[in-house]
Amino acid sequence: QLRNEGRHEEALRTIGRHLRASSSSASALNAAARLCNELALSSMREGEGEGYSLDAAFEYLQVSLGMRGTTRELQAVSLNNLSIFYSRTAQPQRALRCLLQARHRK
């Protein structure tokens, strides 16, 4: 809902509050990382109205990648999604580096 309304910063604060409330358990970290990835992908979809924001997508992915204790698979997913961001922002070399890193995390 917050993403759809373009309230990306509030969405990130809400994720952070939930993580702190859950004592950052492994399952909570993984759930938060999955949510950040979903929010990033939906933020990169053109035609999404107020929810479309490449800057917000980048921020969601940075938060996901900054979470220590997530699974290697989720880290690979985040890197793959970051490669999509870099492709959309005409940075093919960075996109390729992310894909290569993702490949090594799986």
mmCIF file of C-alpha atoms in Angstrom:
data_model
loop_
_atom_site.group_PDB
_atom_site.id
_atom_site.type_symbol
_atom_site.label_atom_id
_atom_site.label_comp_id
_atom_site.label_asym_id
_atom_site.label_seq_id
_atom_site.Cartn_x
_atom_site.Cartn_y
_atom_site.Cartn_z
ATOM 1 C CA GLN A 1 0.000 0.000 0.000
ATOM 2 C CA LEU A 2 2.715 2.483 0.970
ATOM 3 C CA ARG A 3 4.699 1.739 -2.194
ATOM 4 C CA ASN A 4 1.599 2.174 -4.351
ATOM 5 C CA GLU A 5 1.145 5.627 -2.875
ATOM 6 C CA GLY A 6 4.784 6.540 -3.512
ATOM 7 C CA ARG A 7 5.572 6.532 0.228
ATOM 8 C CA HIS A 8 8.785 4.526 -0.131
ATOM 9 C CA GLU A 9 10.660 5.996 2.839
ATOM 10 C CA GLU A 10 7.755 5.195 5.125
ATOM 11 C CA ALA A 11 7.699 1.634 3.775
ATOM 12 C CA LEU A 12 11.388 1.242 4.638
ATOM 13 C CA ARG A 13 10.833 2.623 8.144
ATOM 14 C CA THR A 14 7.979 0.172 8.646
ATOM 15 C CA ILE A 15 10.187 -2.746 7.579
ATOM 16 C CA GLY A 16 12.861 -1.565 10.021
ATOM 17 C CA ARG A 17 10.368 -1.328 12.895
ATOM 18 C CA HIS A 18 9.154 -4.867 12.245
ATOM 19 C CA LEU A 19 12.719 -6.152 12.173
ATOM 20 C CA ARG A 20 13.534 -4.499 15.488
ATOM 21 C CA ALA A 21 10.329 -5.850 17.031
ATOM 22 C CA SER A 22 11.180 -9.388 15.915
ATOM 23 C CA SER A 23 14.736 -9.183 17.335
ATOM 24 C CA SER A 24 15.994 -9.689 13.770
ATOM 25 C CA SER A 25 15.464 -13.443 13.791
ATOM 26 C CA ALA A 26 16.642 -15.333 10.707
ATOM 27 C CA SER A 27 13.097 -15.869 9.469
ATOM 28 C CA ALA A 28 12.237 -12.183 9.980
ATOM 29 C CA LEU A 29 15.394 -11.101 8.132
ATOM 30 C CA ASN A 30 14.624 -13.381 5.211
ATOM 31 C CA ALA A 31 11.008 -12.198 5.092
ATOM 32 C CA ALA A 32 12.141 -8.561 5.139
ATOM 33 C CA ALA A 33 14.700 -9.216 2.380
ATOM 34 C CA ARG A 34 12.032 -10.899 0.238
ATOM 35 C CA LEU A 35 9.700 -7.951 0.821
ATOM 36 C CA CYS A 36 12.422 -5.447 -0.128
ATOM 37 C CA ASN A 37 13.044 -7.366 -3.345
ATOM 38 C CA GLU A 38 9.335 -7.471 -4.188
ATOM 39 C CA LEU A 39 9.041 -3.743 -3.493
ATOM 40 C CA ALA A 40 12.111 -3.026 -5.620
ATOM 41 C CA LEU A 41 10.781 -4.984 -8.585
ATOM 42 C CA SER A 42 7.362 -3.374 -8.379
ATOM 43 C CA SER A 43 8.983 0.065 -8.070
ATOM 44 C CA MET A 44 10.858 -0.560 -11.325
ATOM 45 C CA ARG A 45 7.695 -1.363 -13.302
ATOM 46 C CA GLU A 46 6.900 1.517 -15.572
ATOM 47 C CA GLY A 47 3.312 2.605 -15.605
ATOM 48 C CA GLU A 48 2.915 1.971 -11.874
ATOM 49 C CA GLY A 49 1.876 5.559 -11.201
ATOM 50 C CA GLU A 50 3.151 7.061 -7.966
ATOM 51 C CA GLY A 51 4.763 3.749 -7.022
ATOM 52 C CA TYR A 52 7.249 3.926 -9.920
ATOM 53 C CA SER A 53 10.629 5.059 -8.653
ATOM 54 C CA LEU A 54 14.039 3.807 -9.680
ATOM 55 C CA ASP A 55 15.568 5.636 -6.720
ATOM 56 C CA ALA A 56 13.265 3.783 -4.326
ATOM 57 C CA ALA A 57 14.033 0.472 -6.053
ATOM 58 C CA PHE A 58 17.749 1.073 -5.507
ATOM 59 C CA GLU A 59 17.150 1.903 -1.837
ATOM 60 C CA TYR A 60 15.062 -1.244 -1.259
ATOM 61 C CA LEU A 61 17.824 -3.356 -2.797
ATOM 62 C CA GLN A 62 20.519 -1.662 -0.735
ATOM 63 C CA VAL A 63 18.545 -2.383 2.421
ATOM 64 C CA SER A 64 18.102 -6.015 1.405
ATOM 65 C CA LEU A 65 21.788 -6.450 0.591
ATOM 66 C CA GLY A 66 22.746 -4.772 3.867
ATOM 67 C CA MET A 67 20.852 -7.291 5.969
ATOM 68 C CA ARG A 68 23.348 -9.667 7.565
ATOM 69 C CA GLY A 69 22.123 -13.188 8.098
ATOM 70 C CA THR A 70 19.932 -13.629 5.041
ATOM 71 C CA THR A 71 20.325 -16.771 2.957
ATOM 72 C CA ARG A 72 22.811 -16.923 0.110
ATOM 73 C CA GLU A 73 19.901 -17.512 -2.247
ATOM 74 C CA LEU A 74 18.213 -14.272 -1.158
ATOM 75 C CA GLN A 75 21.490 -12.395 -1.535
ATOM 76 C CA ALA A 76 21.724 -13.775 -5.082
ATOM 77 C CA VAL A 77 18.140 -12.672 -5.795
ATOM 78 C CA SER A 78 18.943 -9.173 -4.517
ATOM 79 C CA LEU A 79 22.040 -8.987 -6.710
ATOM 80 C CA ASN A 80 20.055 -10.194 -9.707
ATOM 81 C CA ASN A 81 17.422 -7.531 -9.072
ATOM 82 C CA LEU A 82 20.160 -4.929 -8.676
ATOM 83 C CA SER A 83 21.417 -5.956 -12.113
ATOM 84 C CA ILE A 84 17.930 -5.190 -13.455
ATOM 85 C CA PHE A 85 18.135 -1.741 -11.849
ATOM 86 C CA TYR A 86 21.530 -1.097 -13.454
ATOM 87 C CA SER A 87 20.221 -2.276 -16.830
ATOM 88 C CA ARG A 88 17.295 0.128 -16.570
ATOM 89 C CA THR A 89 19.628 2.990 -15.695
ATOM 90 C CA ALA A 90 22.004 2.319 -18.631
ATOM 91 C CA GLN A 91 24.841 0.910 -16.533
ATOM 92 C CA PRO A 92 25.538 -2.428 -18.255
ATOM 93 C CA GLN A 93 28.955 -3.013 -16.683
ATOM 94 C CA ARG A 94 27.546 -2.722 -13.173
ATOM 95 C CA ALA A 95 24.664 -4.984 -14.164
ATOM 96 C CA LEU A 96 27.103 -7.610 -15.387
ATOM 97 C CA ARG A 97 29.154 -7.401 -12.165
ATOM 98 C CA CYS A 98 25.995 -7.967 -10.110
ATOM 99 C CA LEU A 99 25.065 -10.990 -12.193
ATOM 100 C CA LEU A 100 28.522 -12.463 -11.775
ATOM 101 C CA GLN A 101 28.351 -11.927 -8.007
ATOM 102 C CA ALA A 102 24.879 -13.478 -7.894
ATOM 103 C CA ARG A 103 26.133 -16.514 -9.746
ATOM 104 C CA HIS A 104 28.806 -17.072 -7.099
ATOM 105 C CA ARG A 105 26.316 -16.758 -4.227
ATOM 106 C CA LYS A 106 24.020 -19.544 -5.426
#
